[in-house]
Coordinates of C-alpha atoms in Angstrom, one line a residue:
G1 CA -42.7 -33.2 -13.6
S2 CA -44.5 -32.5 -16.8
T3 CA -48.0 -32.0 -18.4
T4 CA -49.0 -33.5 -21.7
A5 CA -50.4 -30.5 -22.6
S6 CA -50.1 -26.6 -21.7
L7 CA -51.5 -25.5 -18.4
I8 CA -54.2 -22.9 -18.6
T9 CA -52.7 -19.9 -16.6
G10 CA -54.2 -16.5 -15.8
T11 CA -53.0 -13.3 -17.6
P12 CA -50.3 -11.4 -15.2
V13 CA -51.7 -8.3 -13.6
T14 CA -49.4 -5.4 -12.9
R15 CA -49.9 -4.1 -9.3
Y16 CA -48.8 -0.6 -8.2
W17 CA -48.1 0.2 -4.5
V18 CA -50.7 2.5 -3.1
G19 CA -50.3 2.0 0.4
A20 CA -48.8 5.4 1.6
A21 CA -45.6 5.6 3.6
T22 CA -46.2 2.5 5.7
G23 CA -48.3 -0.7 5.0
D24 CA -48.6 -4.4 4.7
W25 CA -47.8 -6.3 1.4
F26 CA -50.5 -8.7 2.1
N27 CA -53.3 -6.0 2.7
V28 CA -55.4 -5.8 -0.4
A29 CA -55.9 -2.1 0.1
N30 CA -52.6 -1.3 -0.4
W31 CA -52.5 -2.1 -4.1
G32 CA -54.0 -0.6 -7.3
T33 CA -53.8 -1.7 -11.1
S34 CA -52.7 1.9 -12.1
S35 CA -50.1 4.2 -10.8
G36 CA -51.6 6.1 -7.6
S37 CA -55.1 4.6 -8.0
T38 CA -56.7 2.5 -5.4
S39 CA -60.0 1.8 -7.5
T40 CA -59.0 -1.9 -8.4
P41 CA -57.3 -3.2 -5.1
G42 CA -55.8 -6.7 -5.1
I43 CA -52.7 -8.4 -3.4
P44 CA -50.0 -9.5 -6.1
E45 CA -50.2 -13.1 -7.1
Y46 CA -46.9 -14.9 -7.8
G47 CA -47.2 -14.1 -11.5
D48 CA -47.9 -10.6 -11.3
N49 CA -45.7 -7.6 -11.8
V50 CA -45.1 -5.4 -9.1
V51 CA -44.3 -1.6 -9.4
F52 CA -43.1 1.0 -6.7
D53 CA -43.1 4.2 -8.5
N54 CA -43.3 7.0 -5.7
S55 CA -46.6 8.4 -6.8
V56 CA -47.9 11.1 -4.8
G57 CA -48.9 10.1 -1.3
N58 CA -46.8 6.7 -1.6
E59 CA -43.4 8.1 -1.4
N60 CA -40.7 6.0 0.0
P61 CA -42.6 3.4 1.8
T62 CA -42.0 1.0 4.5
V63 CA -43.4 -2.2 3.4
T64 CA -43.8 -4.9 6.1
L65 CA -44.0 -8.6 5.0
T66 CA -46.3 -10.9 7.3
D67 CA -45.5 -13.9 5.0
N68 CA -43.0 -14.8 2.2
L69 CA -43.8 -13.4 -1.1
T70 CA -43.4 -14.5 -4.8
A71 CA -43.7 -12.2 -7.8
A72 CA -42.8 -12.3 -11.6
D73 CA -41.2 -9.0 -11.7
I74 CA -40.7 -6.2 -9.2
T75 CA -39.6 -2.7 -10.2
F76 CA -38.4 0.2 -8.1
T77 CA -38.6 3.8 -9.9
S78 CA -37.5 6.7 -7.9
S79 CA -38.8 4.8 -4.8
N80 CA -36.6 4.3 -1.9
V81 CA -38.5 1.3 -0.5
N82 CA -37.6 -0.1 3.1
F83 CA -38.8 -3.8 3.7
A84 CA -39.5 -4.9 7.2
G85 CA -40.6 -8.1 8.5
V86 CA -38.4 -11.4 8.7
F87 CA -39.9 -13.1 5.4
S88 CA -38.3 -13.8 2.2
T89 CA -38.8 -12.2 -1.3
T90 CA -38.5 -14.2 -4.8
T91 CA -38.8 -12.9 -8.2
N92 CA -37.8 -13.7 -11.6
N93 CA -36.6 -10.0 -12.5
M94 CA -35.9 -7.1 -10.5
T95 CA -35.3 -3.4 -11.6
V96 CA -33.8 -0.8 -9.4
N97 CA -34.2 2.6 -11.1
S98 CA -32.9 5.6 -9.3
S99 CA -34.0 3.8 -6.1
Q100 CA -32.2 2.7 -3.0
V101 CA -34.0 -0.5 -1.7
K102 CA -33.4 -2.1 1.7
F103 CA -34.0 -5.7 2.6
V104 CA -33.9 -7.4 6.1
D105 CA -34.5 -11.4 4.9
R106 CA -33.7 -13.6 2.1
V107 CA -34.0 -12.2 -1.3
T108 CA -33.8 -14.6 -4.4
V109 CA -33.9 -13.0 -8.0
N110 CA -34.0 -16.0 -10.6
S111 CA -33.2 -14.5 -13.9
S112 CA -32.3 -10.8 -14.2
L113 CA -31.4 -7.8 -12.0
T114 CA -31.0 -4.3 -13.6
F115 CA -29.6 -1.3 -12.0
S116 CA -30.5 2.0 -13.7
G117 CA -30.9 5.6 -13.4
T118 CA -29.0 7.6 -10.7
D119 CA -27.2 6.0 -7.9
P120 CA -29.4 2.8 -7.6
R121 CA -28.5 0.8 -4.5
I122 CA -29.8 -2.5 -2.9
T123 CA -28.9 -3.0 0.8
Q124 CA -29.3 -6.2 2.6
Q125 CA -29.6 -4.9 6.3
A126 CA -30.0 -8.5 7.8
A127 CA -30.7 -8.2 11.5
S128 CA -29.7 -11.9 12.0
S129 CA -27.0 -14.0 10.5
G130 CA -27.8 -16.2 7.4
K131 CA -30.1 -13.6 5.5
A132 CA -29.0 -14.0 1.9
F133 CA -29.3 -12.0 -1.3
V134 CA -29.4 -14.7 -4.0
L135 CA -28.6 -14.2 -7.7
G136 CA -29.7 -17.0 -10.0
N137 CA -31.4 -20.5 -9.5
G138 CA -28.7 -22.5 -11.1
G139 CA -29.3 -21.5 -14.9
E140 CA -28.3 -18.3 -16.8
F141 CA -28.6 -14.9 -15.1
T142 CA -28.3 -11.4 -16.4
L143 CA -26.8 -8.5 -14.2
T144 CA -26.9 -5.1 -15.9
G145 CA -25.9 -1.7 -14.8
N146 CA -24.1 -2.9 -11.5
S147 CA -21.1 -0.6 -11.1
A148 CA -18.6 1.1 -8.8
T149 CA -21.6 3.8 -8.1
N150 CA -24.3 1.5 -8.6
Y151 CA -23.7 -1.3 -5.9
F152 CA -24.8 -3.6 -3.2
T153 CA -24.1 -3.0 0.3
G154 CA -24.5 -5.0 3.4
N155 CA -23.6 -5.6 6.7
T156 CA -22.1 -8.5 8.9
N157 CA -25.3 -10.4 8.9
A158 CA -25.7 -10.5 5.2
Y159 CA -24.8 -13.4 2.8
Y160 CA -24.4 -12.8 -0.9
T161 CA -25.1 -16.2 -3.0
Y162 CA -24.2 -16.7 -6.6
N163 CA -25.9 -19.7 -8.3
T164 CA -25.6 -19.3 -12.1
T165 CA -24.0 -20.4 -15.2
S166 CA -23.3 -16.9 -16.3
A167 CA -19.9 -15.2 -15.5
L168 CA -20.8 -11.9 -13.5
T169 CA -18.8 -9.0 -12.3
V170 CA -20.5 -7.8 -9.2
Y171 CA -19.7 -4.3 -7.1
F172 CA -19.9 -3.4 -3.6
N173 CA -19.8 -0.4 -1.6
P174 CA -16.1 -0.4 -1.4
T175 CA -15.9 1.8 1.8
T176 CA -18.3 0.2 4.0
T177 CA -19.5 -3.3 3.2
T178 CA -18.6 -6.4 5.0
A179 CA -20.5 -9.4 4.1
A180 CA -21.1 -12.2 6.4
N181 CA -20.6 -14.5 3.7
L182 CA -19.8 -14.9 0.1
V183 CA -21.2 -17.8 -1.4
V184 CA -20.5 -19.4 -5.0
T185 CA -22.5 -22.2 -5.7
K186 CA -22.0 -22.0 -9.4
G187 CA -20.3 -19.8 -11.8
L188 CA -17.4 -17.3 -12.2
I189 CA -18.0 -14.4 -10.1
T190 CA -15.6 -11.5 -10.4
L191 CA -15.4 -8.9 -7.7
G192 CA -15.4 -5.3 -9.5
N193 CA -14.3 -3.6 -6.5
S194 CA -13.0 -4.2 -2.8
V195 CA -15.0 -6.0 -0.2
N196 CA -14.7 -7.6 3.2
T197 CA -16.1 -10.9 4.3
N198 CA -16.2 -13.0 7.4
R199 CA -16.5 -16.2 5.6
I200 CA -16.2 -17.7 2.0
A201 CA -18.3 -20.9 0.9
L202 CA -17.0 -22.3 -2.5
N203 CA -18.6 -26.0 -1.6
E204 CA -19.7 -27.2 -5.1
V205 CA -17.4 -28.9 -7.6
N206 CA -18.3 -27.1 -10.5
G207 CA -14.9 -25.5 -11.3
Q208 CA -16.5 -22.2 -9.9
E209 CA -14.1 -19.4 -9.0
L210 CA -14.3 -16.2 -7.0
I211 CA -12.1 -13.8 -9.0
V212 CA -10.8 -10.7 -7.3
G213 CA -10.9 -7.9 -10.2
T214 CA -8.2 -5.4 -11.2
G215 CA -7.2 -3.1 -8.3
A216 CA -9.8 -4.8 -6.0
T217 CA -9.1 -6.2 -2.5
L218 CA -11.0 -9.1 -1.0
G219 CA -10.5 -8.9 2.9
L220 CA -10.8 -12.2 5.0
V221 CA -11.7 -10.5 8.2
G222 CA -13.9 -12.7 10.2
A223 CA -13.5 -15.7 12.6
G224 CA -16.1 -17.9 11.1
T225 CA -15.4 -21.0 9.4
S226 CA -15.0 -21.0 5.5
S227 CA -15.6 -24.0 3.3
F228 CA -13.3 -25.0 0.4
T229 CA -12.8 -28.0 -1.5
N230 CA -9.6 -29.8 -2.7
A231 CA -10.8 -31.5 -5.6
A232 CA -8.9 -30.9 -8.9
N233 CA -11.9 -28.7 -10.2
G234 CA -13.0 -27.3 -7.1
G235 CA -14.0 -23.8 -6.1
V236 CA -11.1 -21.5 -5.5
I237 CA -10.2 -17.6 -5.3
N238 CA -8.5 -16.5 -8.2
A239 CA -6.2 -13.3 -7.4
S240 CA -4.1 -12.9 -10.4
A241 CA -5.5 -9.7 -11.9
A242 CA -3.0 -6.6 -11.7
D243 CA -3.4 -4.7 -8.6
S244 CA -5.5 -7.2 -7.1
K245 CA -5.1 -8.2 -3.5
V246 CA -6.3 -10.8 -1.0
L247 CA -5.9 -9.6 2.8
I248 CA -6.0 -12.0 5.5
T249 CA -6.8 -10.7 9.0
S250 CA -8.8 -13.3 10.4
T251 CA -8.0 -14.7 13.9
A252 CA -9.0 -18.3 13.0
P253 CA -7.0 -20.8 10.8
T254 CA -10.3 -22.1 9.8
I255 CA -10.8 -19.1 7.5
L256 CA -7.9 -20.4 5.5
G257 CA -9.4 -23.9 4.8
V258 CA -6.4 -25.8 6.1
Q259 CA -5.8 -27.7 9.2
S260 CA -2.7 -28.0 11.6
P261 CA 0.4 -30.1 11.1
G262 CA -0.4 -33.8 11.2
A263 CA -4.1 -33.4 10.4
A264 CA -5.5 -34.1 6.8
I265 CA -5.8 -30.8 4.9
T266 CA -9.4 -30.8 3.5
G267 CA -9.5 -27.5 1.9
R268 CA -7.6 -24.7 0.2
I269 CA -8.0 -21.1 -0.4
F270 CA -6.2 -20.9 -3.9
K271 CA -5.8 -23.2 -6.9
D272 CA -2.4 -25.3 -6.5
G273 CA 0.5 -23.7 -8.5
S274 CA -1.7 -20.6 -8.9
T275 CA -0.1 -17.1 -9.1
I276 CA -1.4 -14.5 -6.7
N277 CA -0.7 -10.9 -7.5
H278 CA -0.6 -9.7 -3.7
L279 CA -1.1 -11.5 -0.6
E280 CA -1.2 -9.6 2.7
Y281 CA -1.1 -11.8 6.0
N282 CA -2.2 -10.1 9.2
S283 CA -3.2 -12.6 11.6
A284 CA -2.4 -14.1 15.0
A285 CA -3.1 -17.5 13.5
V286 CA -0.7 -19.8 11.6
F287 CA -1.4 -20.1 7.9
Y288 CA -0.6 -23.7 7.1
L289 CA 0.3 -23.9 3.2
P290 CA -1.2 -26.9 1.6
F291 CA 0.4 -26.5 -1.8
A292 CA 3.0 -24.6 -3.3
M293 CA 2.0 -21.3 -5.1
T294 CA 3.6 -18.2 -6.5
V295 CA 3.1 -14.8 -4.9
K296 CA 4.2 -11.7 -6.9
N297 CA 4.0 -9.4 -3.8
L298 CA 4.0 -10.8 -0.2
T299 CA 3.3 -8.7 2.8
L300 CA 3.8 -10.4 6.2
T301 CA 2.4 -7.8 8.8
A302 CA 1.8 -10.1 11.4
G303 CA 1.5 -14.0 12.2
Q304 CA 3.3 -16.8 10.3
I305 CA 2.9 -18.7 7.1
N306 CA 4.1 -22.4 7.5
N307 CA 5.8 -23.1 4.4
S308 CA 8.0 -25.8 5.7
I309 CA 6.8 -28.5 3.3
N310 CA 5.1 -26.4 0.2
N311 CA 6.9 -23.1 -0.7
I312 CA 6.0 -19.7 -1.8
T313 CA 8.1 -18.5 -4.9
I314 CA 8.5 -14.7 -5.4
P315 CA 8.9 -14.3 -9.1
S316 CA 11.2 -12.0 -10.9
G317 CA 10.2 -8.5 -10.2
G318 CA 8.1 -9.6 -7.3
N319 CA 8.6 -8.2 -3.7
L320 CA 8.6 -9.3 0.1
V321 CA 7.7 -6.7 2.6
K322 CA 8.2 -8.0 6.2
A323 CA 6.8 -6.3 9.4
D324 CA 6.2 -8.7 12.3
G325 CA 5.1 -11.6 10.3
T326 CA 7.3 -14.5 9.1
T327 CA 7.5 -17.8 7.4
T328 CA 8.9 -21.1 9.1
A329 CA 11.2 -21.7 5.9
A330 CA 13.0 -19.5 3.2
L331 CA 11.0 -18.4 0.3
I332 CA 12.0 -19.1 -3.2
A333 CA 13.5 -15.9 -4.2
S334 CA 14.3 -14.5 -7.6
L335 CA 16.3 -11.4 -9.0
P336 CA 15.2 -8.0 -7.9
S337 CA 13.5 -6.0 -10.7
A338 CA 14.8 -2.6 -12.4
P339 CA 14.8 0.5 -10.4
T340 CA 12.4 3.3 -11.9
N341 CA 12.2 6.9 -12.4
V342 CA 16.1 7.4 -12.9
V343 CA 17.0 11.0 -12.5
A344 CA 20.5 12.4 -12.8
T345 CA 21.8 16.0 -11.7
A346 CA 25.5 16.9 -12.9
S347 CA 27.8 19.1 -11.0
N348 CA 31.7 19.3 -11.3
A349 CA 33.1 16.2 -12.7
Q350 CA 30.2 14.0 -11.0
A351 CA 26.7 13.4 -11.0
S352 CA 24.0 12.2 -8.5
V353 CA 21.6 9.7 -9.5
A354 CA 18.1 9.3 -8.0
F355 CA 15.7 6.3 -8.5
D356 CA 12.7 4.5 -7.0
V357 CA 13.4 1.5 -5.2
P358 CA 12.4 -1.6 -7.3
A359 CA 10.7 -4.9 -6.2
N360 CA 13.2 -7.0 -4.0
G361 CA 12.3 -10.6 -5.7
G362 CA 11.7 -12.1 -2.2
S363 CA 15.1 -11.4 -0.9
V364 CA 16.7 -8.3 0.8
L365 CA 18.1 -5.7 -1.4
L366 CA 21.9 -5.3 -0.6
D367 CA 23.0 -2.5 -2.9
Y368 CA 22.6 -0.7 -6.1
T369 CA 25.2 -0.1 -8.9
V370 CA 25.1 3.1 -11.2
T371 CA 26.7 2.9 -14.5
A372 CA 27.5 6.0 -16.8
S373 CA 27.5 6.1 -20.5
P374 CA 29.8 6.5 -22.3
G375 CA 32.9 5.3 -20.5
G376 CA 31.1 2.7 -18.2
R377 CA 32.3 4.2 -15.0
S378 CA 30.3 3.0 -12.1
A379 CA 29.6 3.7 -8.4
S380 CA 27.4 1.6 -5.9
G381 CA 25.6 2.4 -2.8
T382 CA 22.7 1.2 -0.4
A383 CA 20.2 3.8 -1.1
S384 CA 19.2 6.5 -3.5
P385 CA 20.7 8.8 -4.6
I386 CA 24.1 7.5 -5.5
V387 CA 26.9 9.8 -6.5
I388 CA 29.2 8.9 -9.3
T389 CA 32.6 10.6 -9.6
G390 CA 35.5 11.0 -12.1
L391 CA 33.5 12.0 -14.9
T392 CA 34.7 14.2 -17.7
N393 CA 33.4 18.0 -17.8
G394 CA 31.6 18.9 -20.9
T395 CA 30.8 15.3 -21.9
T396 CA 27.1 14.4 -22.1
Y397 CA 26.2 11.3 -20.0
T398 CA 23.3 9.1 -19.4
F399 CA 23.2 6.4 -16.3
K400 CA 21.5 3.1 -15.6
V401 CA 20.8 1.4 -12.2
T402 CA 20.7 -2.3 -11.3
A403 CA 19.7 -3.7 -7.9
Q404 CA 21.4 -6.6 -6.4
N405 CA 20.1 -9.1 -3.7
N406 CA 21.6 -12.6 -2.3
L407 CA 20.8 -14.1 -5.9
G408 CA 22.5 -11.6 -7.9
D409 CA 22.0 -8.5 -10.0
G410 CA 18.7 -7.6 -11.4
A411 CA 17.9 -5.9 -14.9
D412 CA 19.2 -2.5 -15.8
S413 CA 16.8 0.4 -15.4
Q414 CA 15.8 2.7 -18.5
A415 CA 18.5 5.2 -19.2
S416 CA 18.3 8.5 -17.2
N417 CA 18.0 11.9 -18.5
Q418 CA 21.1 13.6 -20.3
V419 CA 23.4 15.6 -18.2
I420 CA 26.8 17.6 -18.6
P421 CA 29.2 17.7 -15.8
R422 CA 31.1 21.0 -15.5
L423 CA 32.8 23.2 -13.3
N424 CA 30.0 25.0 -11.5
T425 CA 31.3 28.6 -11.6
A426 CA 29.7 32.0 -11.6
I427 CA 31.5 33.0 -14.8
Q428 CA 30.6 30.6 -17.6
S429 CA 33.4 31.1 -20.1
V430 CA 36.6 32.8 -20.8
S431 CA 35.9 32.9 -24.7
Q432 CA 35.7 36.1 -26.3
A433 CA 31.9 35.8 -26.5
N434 CA 31.3 35.1 -23.0
A435 CA 33.9 37.0 -21.2
P436 CA 32.9 39.8 -18.9
T437 CA 32.9 43.4 -20.2
F438 CA 33.7 46.2 -17.6
N439 CA 32.7 49.8 -18.5
L440 CA 33.4 53.1 -16.4
T441 CA 31.1 55.7 -16.7
N442 CA 30.2 58.7 -14.4
G443 CA 32.0 57.0 -11.3
I444 CA 29.9 53.6 -12.2
V445 CA 31.5 50.5 -13.2
T446 CA 29.2 48.3 -15.3
V447 CA 30.1 44.4 -15.3
K448 CA 28.4 42.2 -18.0
Y449 CA 28.8 38.6 -17.8
N450 CA 27.5 35.0 -18.3
S451 CA 26.9 32.7 -15.5
D452 CA 25.6 28.7 -15.4
A453 CA 24.8 28.9 -11.8
Y454 CA 23.2 30.8 -8.9
S455 CA 26.2 31.7 -7.2
K456 CA 28.5 34.8 -5.6
A457 CA 31.3 36.6 -7.4
T458 CA 33.8 39.1 -6.0
F459 CA 34.5 42.3 -7.8
K460 CA 37.6 44.2 -7.2
L461 CA 39.0 47.6 -8.5
L462 CA 42.5 48.4 -7.9
D463 CA 45.1 51.2 -9.2
F464 CA 47.7 50.7 -11.5
N465 CA 50.1 49.9 -8.6
G466 CA 47.9 47.2 -7.3
Q467 CA 46.2 49.3 -4.2
E468 CA 42.8 47.9 -3.5
I469 CA 40.0 50.6 -3.9
I470 CA 36.7 48.4 -4.2
N471 CA 36.2 44.7 -2.9
K472 CA 32.5 43.9 -3.3
T473 CA 30.4 40.7 -3.5
I474 CA 27.9 40.6 -6.1
Q475 CA 25.2 38.0 -6.5
S476 CA 25.1 35.8 -10.0
V477 CA 22.2 34.1 -11.5
S478 CA 22.0 31.7 -14.1
G479 CA 22.3 33.3 -17.7
T480 CA 23.3 36.9 -18.4
N481 CA 24.2 39.2 -15.5
T482 CA 24.6 43.0 -15.8
V483 CA 25.7 44.6 -12.5
M484 CA 26.4 48.4 -11.8
I485 CA 29.0 49.3 -9.1
A486 CA 29.5 52.8 -7.8
V487 CA 33.3 53.5 -7.6
G488 CA 33.3 57.3 -6.9
D489 CA 35.1 60.1 -8.5
L490 CA 38.3 58.6 -9.6
R491 CA 41.4 60.4 -10.9
A492 CA 42.6 60.1 -14.4
G493 CA 44.5 57.1 -14.7
I494 CA 44.8 53.3 -15.5
Y495 CA 42.7 50.7 -13.2
I496 CA 42.5 47.1 -12.8
V497 CA 39.2 45.3 -12.4
S498 CA 38.7 41.6 -11.8
L499 CA 35.8 39.2 -11.3
S500 CA 36.3 36.1 -9.2
D501 CA 34.2 33.4 -7.9
G502 CA 37.2 31.5 -6.2
A503 CA 37.6 29.1 -9.1
K504 CA 38.1 31.3 -11.9
T505 CA 39.2 35.0 -12.0
L506 CA 39.0 37.5 -15.0
V507 CA 40.9 40.7 -15.2
D508 CA 40.6 43.8 -17.6
K509 CA 41.8 47.3 -17.6
L510 CA 40.0 50.7 -17.2
I511 CA 41.3 53.9 -18.4
K512 CA 39.9 57.2 -17.1
Y513 CA 41.0 60.0 -19.2
N514 CA 40.1 63.1 -17.2

């Protein structure tokens, strides 16, 4: 309808709650036109602005509704208001500033909702199913300040409905919120963090989507009926963002919007041909796949996905994890991705190469191959680490790892760190610069030598005829070692000293003159 000239309207009045800790919204005495003042009482009209500002005597009130209410704007400032009474609230604009507000019935915000200040919260604590918190009336809507710390929270009776041409990102309490229903009537709605829901309704053919944001999990946990559409531009869940996940734990197939074999499939959960970052199925029900789709990471915890007609493709670099869940037909698999975090540790003529297991491409990983550079020598195994032998001591090597599944070899990993295989001896070198030195002073032999390992060595002192005088085990550390060994009061003469670690023995002469 319309008028041929502008209507004569009254000037909006700003009404302040002055009804103390408890009161009825529709009691004229509970309102004033200035903060804390009762001098000009009056119930807010539908075009008035309403303010709860936590003035003295009116802190954090419980406000009882005895009828449905409408206001132009409602502002909560440092005032934790608890609404009682099963009646609806409608406003064009709502501001929640350093306040935590609780509703029990339908709340509709037509134009804008603003979170601000310290830890603002909105809770829909519906006592019975179907009580909704509605954002938008079909046009544009502004949502400001909603974040991972400034969020909505609710219970298993609360509906959250989005009806706007604006694209919105919404945040729920990521640890406690389970909504009765997420309803997208119009718009592109992104879940900024994780939320569980019993049902989802995407019923309008407006091309709307419920988008699971980066790092967020949408849990379908209820046994209620969900509504989807199979029209070409119908509403669907979009879960393609990095680290996003859809978790299905519902016991009822209807949550998936599909029917049993032989019956017409009248709904769907994802777009035909869409790519899903991570889908976990953990249900006693059978998920009948109504169309082909790509799933980067598929976890089958329990239950069955019937993909005998339409298949799931695991792309290159994708992963399949099976517990007790299964599919009725083979998935379309791909090559595994490259192993990561490749770390080599060298020893005598060999190296041990450790790595992180890659995504399997939807097919069981069979084994891994480690290849050395230079030289191309390789070794295979079924788990990390893998030891590659036959290397040349003193040569600098790096290593790459590939994984194999039933389809073949995946991509090479990044090169490992550089290592140098060598004989792991306590005595590092027989060169003149690093050879041990033996000195005899006042009945003490001082042994100095270099070592490349924490190991044991044997020191021996013999007379010139080969008769053993001292046989002692000493501990070597990596680097320069200085060990002093008491040998007692020796007669003048020539003595033989040696240092051995079993693989290498170094010998020297000592002369005692008097």
